[in-house]
Short mmCIF file of C-alpha atoms in Angstrom, two decimals:
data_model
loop_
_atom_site.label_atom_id
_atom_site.label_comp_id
_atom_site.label_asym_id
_atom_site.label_seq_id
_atom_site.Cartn_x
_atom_site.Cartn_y
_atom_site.Cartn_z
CA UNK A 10 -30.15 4.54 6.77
CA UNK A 11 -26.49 5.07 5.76
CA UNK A 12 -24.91 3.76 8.60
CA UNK A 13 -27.77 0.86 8.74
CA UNK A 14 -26.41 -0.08 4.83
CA UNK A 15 -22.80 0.48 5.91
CA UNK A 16 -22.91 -1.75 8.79
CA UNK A 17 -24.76 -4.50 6.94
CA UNK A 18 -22.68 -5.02 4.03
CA UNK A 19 -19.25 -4.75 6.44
CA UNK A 20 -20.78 -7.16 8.41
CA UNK A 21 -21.65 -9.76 5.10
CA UNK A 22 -17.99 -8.99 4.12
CA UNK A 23 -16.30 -9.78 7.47
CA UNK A 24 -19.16 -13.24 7.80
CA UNK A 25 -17.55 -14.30 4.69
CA UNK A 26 -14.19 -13.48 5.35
CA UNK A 27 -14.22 -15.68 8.29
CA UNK A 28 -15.91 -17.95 7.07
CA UNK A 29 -13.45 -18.86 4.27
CA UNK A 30 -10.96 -18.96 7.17
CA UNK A 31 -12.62 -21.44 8.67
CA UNK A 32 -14.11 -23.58 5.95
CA UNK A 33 -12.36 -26.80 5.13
CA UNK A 34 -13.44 -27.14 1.73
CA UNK A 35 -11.95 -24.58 -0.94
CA UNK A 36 -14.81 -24.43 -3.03
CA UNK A 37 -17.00 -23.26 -0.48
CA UNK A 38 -14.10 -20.90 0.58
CA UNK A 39 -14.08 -19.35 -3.17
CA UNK A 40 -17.82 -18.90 -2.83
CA UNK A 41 -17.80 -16.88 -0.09
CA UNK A 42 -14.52 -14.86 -1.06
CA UNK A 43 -17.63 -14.03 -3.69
CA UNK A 44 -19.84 -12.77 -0.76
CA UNK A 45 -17.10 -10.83 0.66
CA UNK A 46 -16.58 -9.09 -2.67
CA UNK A 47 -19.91 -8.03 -3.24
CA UNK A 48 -19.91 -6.48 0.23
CA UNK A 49 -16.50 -4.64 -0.13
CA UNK A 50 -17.85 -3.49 -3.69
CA UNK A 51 -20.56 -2.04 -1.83
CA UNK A 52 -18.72 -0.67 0.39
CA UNK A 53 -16.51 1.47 -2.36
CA UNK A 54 -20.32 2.26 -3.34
CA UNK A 55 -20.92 3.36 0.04
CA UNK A 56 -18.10 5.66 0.36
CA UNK A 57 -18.90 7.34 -2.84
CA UNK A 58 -16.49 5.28 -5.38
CA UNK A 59 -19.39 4.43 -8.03
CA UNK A 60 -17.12 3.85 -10.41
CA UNK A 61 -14.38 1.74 -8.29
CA UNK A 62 -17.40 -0.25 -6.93
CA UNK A 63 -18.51 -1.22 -10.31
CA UNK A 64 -15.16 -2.36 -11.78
CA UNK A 65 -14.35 -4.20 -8.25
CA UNK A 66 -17.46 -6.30 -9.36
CA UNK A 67 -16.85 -6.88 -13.29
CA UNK A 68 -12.82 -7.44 -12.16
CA UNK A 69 -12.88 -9.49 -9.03
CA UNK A 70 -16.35 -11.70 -9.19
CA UNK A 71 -16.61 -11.58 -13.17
CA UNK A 72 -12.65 -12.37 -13.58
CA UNK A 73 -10.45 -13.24 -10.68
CA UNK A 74 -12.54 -15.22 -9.01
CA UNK A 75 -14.38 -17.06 -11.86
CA UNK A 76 -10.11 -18.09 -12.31
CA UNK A 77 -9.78 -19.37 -9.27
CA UNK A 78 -12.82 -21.11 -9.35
CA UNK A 79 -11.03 -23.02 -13.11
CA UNK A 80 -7.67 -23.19 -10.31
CA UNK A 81 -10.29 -25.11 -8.16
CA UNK A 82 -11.53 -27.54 -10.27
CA UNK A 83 -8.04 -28.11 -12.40
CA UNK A 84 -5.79 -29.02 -9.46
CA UNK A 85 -8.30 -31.56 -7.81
CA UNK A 86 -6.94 -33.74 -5.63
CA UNK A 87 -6.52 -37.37 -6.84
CA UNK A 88 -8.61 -39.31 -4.30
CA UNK A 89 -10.02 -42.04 -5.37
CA UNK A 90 -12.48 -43.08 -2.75
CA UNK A 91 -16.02 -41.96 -3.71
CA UNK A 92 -16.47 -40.16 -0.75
CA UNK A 93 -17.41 -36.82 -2.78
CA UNK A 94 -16.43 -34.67 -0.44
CA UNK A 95 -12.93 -35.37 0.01
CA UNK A 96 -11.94 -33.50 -2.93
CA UNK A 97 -10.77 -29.75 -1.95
CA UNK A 98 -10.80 -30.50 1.37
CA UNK A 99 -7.78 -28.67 3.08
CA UNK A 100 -6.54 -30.25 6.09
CA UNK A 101 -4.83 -28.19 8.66
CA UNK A 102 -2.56 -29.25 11.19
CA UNK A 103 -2.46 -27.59 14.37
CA UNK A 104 1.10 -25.82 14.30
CA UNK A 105 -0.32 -24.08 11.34
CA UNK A 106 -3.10 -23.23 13.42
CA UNK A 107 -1.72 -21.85 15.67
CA UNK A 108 0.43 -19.96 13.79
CA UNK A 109 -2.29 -18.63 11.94
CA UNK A 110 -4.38 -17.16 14.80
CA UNK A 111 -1.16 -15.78 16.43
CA UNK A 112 -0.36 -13.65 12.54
CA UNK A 113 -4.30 -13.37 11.97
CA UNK A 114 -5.45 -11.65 15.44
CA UNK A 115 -1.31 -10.29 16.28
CA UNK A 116 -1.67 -7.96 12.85
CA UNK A 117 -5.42 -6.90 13.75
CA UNK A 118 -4.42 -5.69 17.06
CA UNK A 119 -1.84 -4.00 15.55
CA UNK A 120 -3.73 -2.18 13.15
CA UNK A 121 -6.56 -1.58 15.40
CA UNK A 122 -4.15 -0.17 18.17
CA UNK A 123 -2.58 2.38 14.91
CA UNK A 124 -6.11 3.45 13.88
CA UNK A 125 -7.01 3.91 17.65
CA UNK A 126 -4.05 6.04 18.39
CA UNK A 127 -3.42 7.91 14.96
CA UNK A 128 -6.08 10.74 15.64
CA UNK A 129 -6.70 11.96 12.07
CA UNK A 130 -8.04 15.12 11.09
CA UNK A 131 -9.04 15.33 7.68
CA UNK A 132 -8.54 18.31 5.20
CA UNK A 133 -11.38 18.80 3.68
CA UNK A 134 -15.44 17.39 3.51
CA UNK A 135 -16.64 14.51 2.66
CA UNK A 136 -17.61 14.53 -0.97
CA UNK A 137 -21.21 13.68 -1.43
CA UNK A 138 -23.44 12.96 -4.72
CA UNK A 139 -21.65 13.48 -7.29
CA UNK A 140 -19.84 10.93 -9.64
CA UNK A 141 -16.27 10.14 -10.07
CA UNK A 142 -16.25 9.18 -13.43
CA UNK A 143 -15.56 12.02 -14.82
CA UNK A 144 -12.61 13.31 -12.53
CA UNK A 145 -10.71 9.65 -12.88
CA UNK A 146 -11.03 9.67 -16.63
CA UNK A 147 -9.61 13.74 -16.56
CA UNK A 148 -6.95 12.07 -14.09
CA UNK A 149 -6.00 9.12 -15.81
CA UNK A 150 -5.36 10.62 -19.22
CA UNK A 151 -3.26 13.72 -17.69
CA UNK A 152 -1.34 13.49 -14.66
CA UNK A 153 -1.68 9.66 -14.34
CA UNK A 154 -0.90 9.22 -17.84
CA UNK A 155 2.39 7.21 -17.52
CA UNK A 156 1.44 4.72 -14.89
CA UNK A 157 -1.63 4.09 -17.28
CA UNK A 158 0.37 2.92 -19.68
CA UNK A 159 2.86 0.85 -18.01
CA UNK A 160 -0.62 -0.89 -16.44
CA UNK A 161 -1.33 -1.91 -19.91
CA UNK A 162 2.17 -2.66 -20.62
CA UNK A 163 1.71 -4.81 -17.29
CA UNK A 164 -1.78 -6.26 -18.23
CA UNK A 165 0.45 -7.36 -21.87
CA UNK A 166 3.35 -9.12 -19.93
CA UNK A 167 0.90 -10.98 -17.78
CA UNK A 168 -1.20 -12.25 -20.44
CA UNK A 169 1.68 -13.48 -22.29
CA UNK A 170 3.96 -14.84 -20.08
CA UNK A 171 0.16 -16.39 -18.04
CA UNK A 172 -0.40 -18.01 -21.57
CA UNK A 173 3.38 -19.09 -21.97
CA UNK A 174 3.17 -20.61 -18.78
CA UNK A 175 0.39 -22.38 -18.62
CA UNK A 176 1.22 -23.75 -22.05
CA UNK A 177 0.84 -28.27 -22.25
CA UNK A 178 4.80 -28.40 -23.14
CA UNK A 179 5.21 -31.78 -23.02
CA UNK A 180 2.90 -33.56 -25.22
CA UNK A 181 2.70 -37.13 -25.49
CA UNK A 182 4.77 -37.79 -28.44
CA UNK B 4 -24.73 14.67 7.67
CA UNK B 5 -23.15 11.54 7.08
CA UNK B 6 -22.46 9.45 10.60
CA UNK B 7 -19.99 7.25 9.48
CA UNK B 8 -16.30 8.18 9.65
CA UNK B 9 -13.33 7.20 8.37
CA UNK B 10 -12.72 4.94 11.34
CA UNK B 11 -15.21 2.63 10.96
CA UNK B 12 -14.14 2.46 7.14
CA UNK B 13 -10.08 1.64 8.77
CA UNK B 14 -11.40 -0.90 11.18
CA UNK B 15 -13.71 -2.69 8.42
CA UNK B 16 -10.53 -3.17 6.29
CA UNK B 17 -8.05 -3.75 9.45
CA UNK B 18 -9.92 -7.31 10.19
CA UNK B 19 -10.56 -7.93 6.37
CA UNK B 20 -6.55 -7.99 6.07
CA UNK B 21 -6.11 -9.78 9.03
CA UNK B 22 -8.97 -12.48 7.67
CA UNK B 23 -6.89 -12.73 4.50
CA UNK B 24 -3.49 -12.71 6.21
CA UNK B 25 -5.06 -15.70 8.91
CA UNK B 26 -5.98 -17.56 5.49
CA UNK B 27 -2.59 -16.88 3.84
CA UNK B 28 -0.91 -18.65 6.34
CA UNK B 29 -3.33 -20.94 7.24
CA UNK B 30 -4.81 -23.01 4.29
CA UNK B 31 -2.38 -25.82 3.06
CA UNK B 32 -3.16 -25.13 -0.49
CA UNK B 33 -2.05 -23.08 -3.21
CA UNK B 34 -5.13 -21.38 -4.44
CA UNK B 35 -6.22 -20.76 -0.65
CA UNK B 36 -3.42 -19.11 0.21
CA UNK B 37 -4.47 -17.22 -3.00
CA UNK B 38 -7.71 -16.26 -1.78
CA UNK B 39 -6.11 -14.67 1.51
CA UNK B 40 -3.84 -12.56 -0.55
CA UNK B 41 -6.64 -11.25 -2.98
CA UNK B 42 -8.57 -10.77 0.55
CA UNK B 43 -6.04 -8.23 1.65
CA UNK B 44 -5.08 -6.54 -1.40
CA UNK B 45 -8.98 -6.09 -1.42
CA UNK B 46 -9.11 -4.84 2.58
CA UNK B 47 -6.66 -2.13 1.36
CA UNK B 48 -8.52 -0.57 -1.24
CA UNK B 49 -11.11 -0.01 1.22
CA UNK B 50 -8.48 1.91 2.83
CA UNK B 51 -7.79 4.01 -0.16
CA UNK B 52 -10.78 4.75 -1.03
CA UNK B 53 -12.41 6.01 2.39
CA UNK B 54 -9.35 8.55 2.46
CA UNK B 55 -10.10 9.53 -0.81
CA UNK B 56 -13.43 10.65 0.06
CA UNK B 57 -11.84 13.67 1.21
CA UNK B 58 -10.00 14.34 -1.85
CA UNK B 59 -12.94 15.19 -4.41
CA UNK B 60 -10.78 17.33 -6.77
CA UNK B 61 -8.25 14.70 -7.58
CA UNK B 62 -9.23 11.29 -6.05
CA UNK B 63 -5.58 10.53 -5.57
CA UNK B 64 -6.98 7.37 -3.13
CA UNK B 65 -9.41 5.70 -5.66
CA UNK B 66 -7.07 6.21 -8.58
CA UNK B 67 -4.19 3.97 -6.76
CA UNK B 68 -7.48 1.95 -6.05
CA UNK B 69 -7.70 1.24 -9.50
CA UNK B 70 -4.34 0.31 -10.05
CA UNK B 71 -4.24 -2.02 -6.82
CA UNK B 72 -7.15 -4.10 -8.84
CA UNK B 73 -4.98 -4.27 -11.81
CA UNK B 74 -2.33 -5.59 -10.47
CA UNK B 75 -4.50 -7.91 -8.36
CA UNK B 76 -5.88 -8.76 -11.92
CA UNK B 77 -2.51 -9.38 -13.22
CA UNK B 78 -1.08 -11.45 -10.06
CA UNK B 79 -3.24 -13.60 -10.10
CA UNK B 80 -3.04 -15.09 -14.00
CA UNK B 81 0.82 -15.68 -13.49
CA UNK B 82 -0.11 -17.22 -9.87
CA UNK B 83 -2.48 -19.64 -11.54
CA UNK B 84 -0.20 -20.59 -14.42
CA UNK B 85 2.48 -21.12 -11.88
CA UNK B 86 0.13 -23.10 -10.10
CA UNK B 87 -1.07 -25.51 -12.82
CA UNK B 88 2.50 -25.82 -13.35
CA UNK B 89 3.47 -27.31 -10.33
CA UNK B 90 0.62 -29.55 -9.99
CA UNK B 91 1.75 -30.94 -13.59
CA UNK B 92 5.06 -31.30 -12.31
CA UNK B 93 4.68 -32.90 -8.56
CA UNK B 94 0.76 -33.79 -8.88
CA UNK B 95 0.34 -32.03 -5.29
CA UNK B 96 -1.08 -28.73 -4.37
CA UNK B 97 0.24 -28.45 -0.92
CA UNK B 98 3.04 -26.28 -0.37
CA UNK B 99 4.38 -28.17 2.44
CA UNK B 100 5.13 -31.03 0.03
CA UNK B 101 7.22 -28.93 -2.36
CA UNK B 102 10.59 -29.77 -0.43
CA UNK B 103 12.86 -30.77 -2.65
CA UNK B 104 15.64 -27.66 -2.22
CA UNK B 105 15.47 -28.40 1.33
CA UNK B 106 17.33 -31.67 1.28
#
């Protein structure tokens, strides 16, 4: 049953990764990065991360990708042809192509060939049924205390300078 | 009990980062390239957090999970501001057109 969850939702994940790599239109490619999300996040679920699979859900679908969704839709291409599906279309040329399959599959068979050959042997069981919550909010607020805070030093900065940046500095006076 | 290892968890995140790192290179467009790289900061949490299935007193592995997301989190506001930025500034969104340091 496990395994028969485990290989589903890796396979929805990898589906939707690929397909994003080879869809030409980027909205289509944002919806699936949604589907590949949701499988990862059950993944984490999968591997006993509760918590980790819940905040990869309420972070990545509910924020990041909602954002790149507004990205989407605010740097349209100006087309002015009424074919309606011109806009977000990403055309590729066939250097990048190529240069894309030879980084793509090149750094898979690398990693595959490490995991292959690196033999682990792990330390200790695999925790089962039982909830992390508790241990990463003991962790967080003791021994990970200070990189804690410099994440919400971190989340500050981005905000501001995001906010800064995006900012309509010239307007039409 | 459990039949899955931690290789099948490795090999589900090796092609996930080589999905995202085909995308980052391939798509001609600012936000896709952005989707490949939140694609394989993504595929290595997965990594993290099957090794830290072994570690159930201190879930070292899910706590640099955590992190990972918000910096993902993070990135990817300034990315977009930058973003919108450009494509105020040169009206185009690919980067190939963005040669102007070249010359």
């Amino acid at each position: 049953m496990e395994a028969a969850a485990f290989y589903a939702f890796s396979l929805i994940a990898i589906l939707a990764a690929l397909f994003i790599l080879f869809s030409k239109n980027l909205i289509y490619g944002a919806f699936a990065l949604f589907l590949a999300f949701l499988g990862v996040g059950a993944l984490f679920v999968l591997a006993g991360a509760d918590f980790l699979g819940v905040s990869q859900i309420m972070i990545y679908v509910g924020g990041i990708l909602v954002l790149l969704i507004f990205g989407i839709m605010l740097t349209q291409k100006a087309v002015k042809n009424s074919d309606p599906t011109r806009h977000n279309r990403v055309e590729v040329p066939i250097s990048r192509k190529v240069a894309g399959v030879i980084a793509g599959v090149g750094c898979g068979l690398v990693l595959l060939r490490i995991i292959f050959s690196a033999n682990f042997r792990m330390a200790g069981e695999a925790v089962e049924n039982r909830s992390t919550i508790k241990t990463i909010g003991v962790e967080l607020m003791t021994s990970h205390l200070l990189p804690f805070e410099i994440t919400a030093i971190l989340l500050l900065v981005a905000l501001v300078g995001a906010a800064y940046l995006a900012m309509n500095r010239n307007p039409a006076k | 009990m459990t039949s899955i290892t931690i290789y099948h968890y490795l090999i589900v995140g090796a092609i996930l980062f080589s999905a995202g790192l085909g995308i980052a290179v391939t798509k001609r467009h600012f936000i896709g390239m952005l989707l490949g790289i939140e694609l394989m900061l993504n595929a290595v949490n997965v990594n993290l957090v099957a090794f830290s299935r072994y570690d159930g007193e201190r879930l070292s592995g899910q706590l640099f999970a955590l992190f990972v997301m918000v910096v993902a989190a993070a990135e990817v506001t300034v990315a977009l501001a930058i973003i919108l930025r450009v494509y105020g500034h040169y009206k185009t969104v690919d980067p190939d057109d963005l040669d102007e340091l070249q010359q």
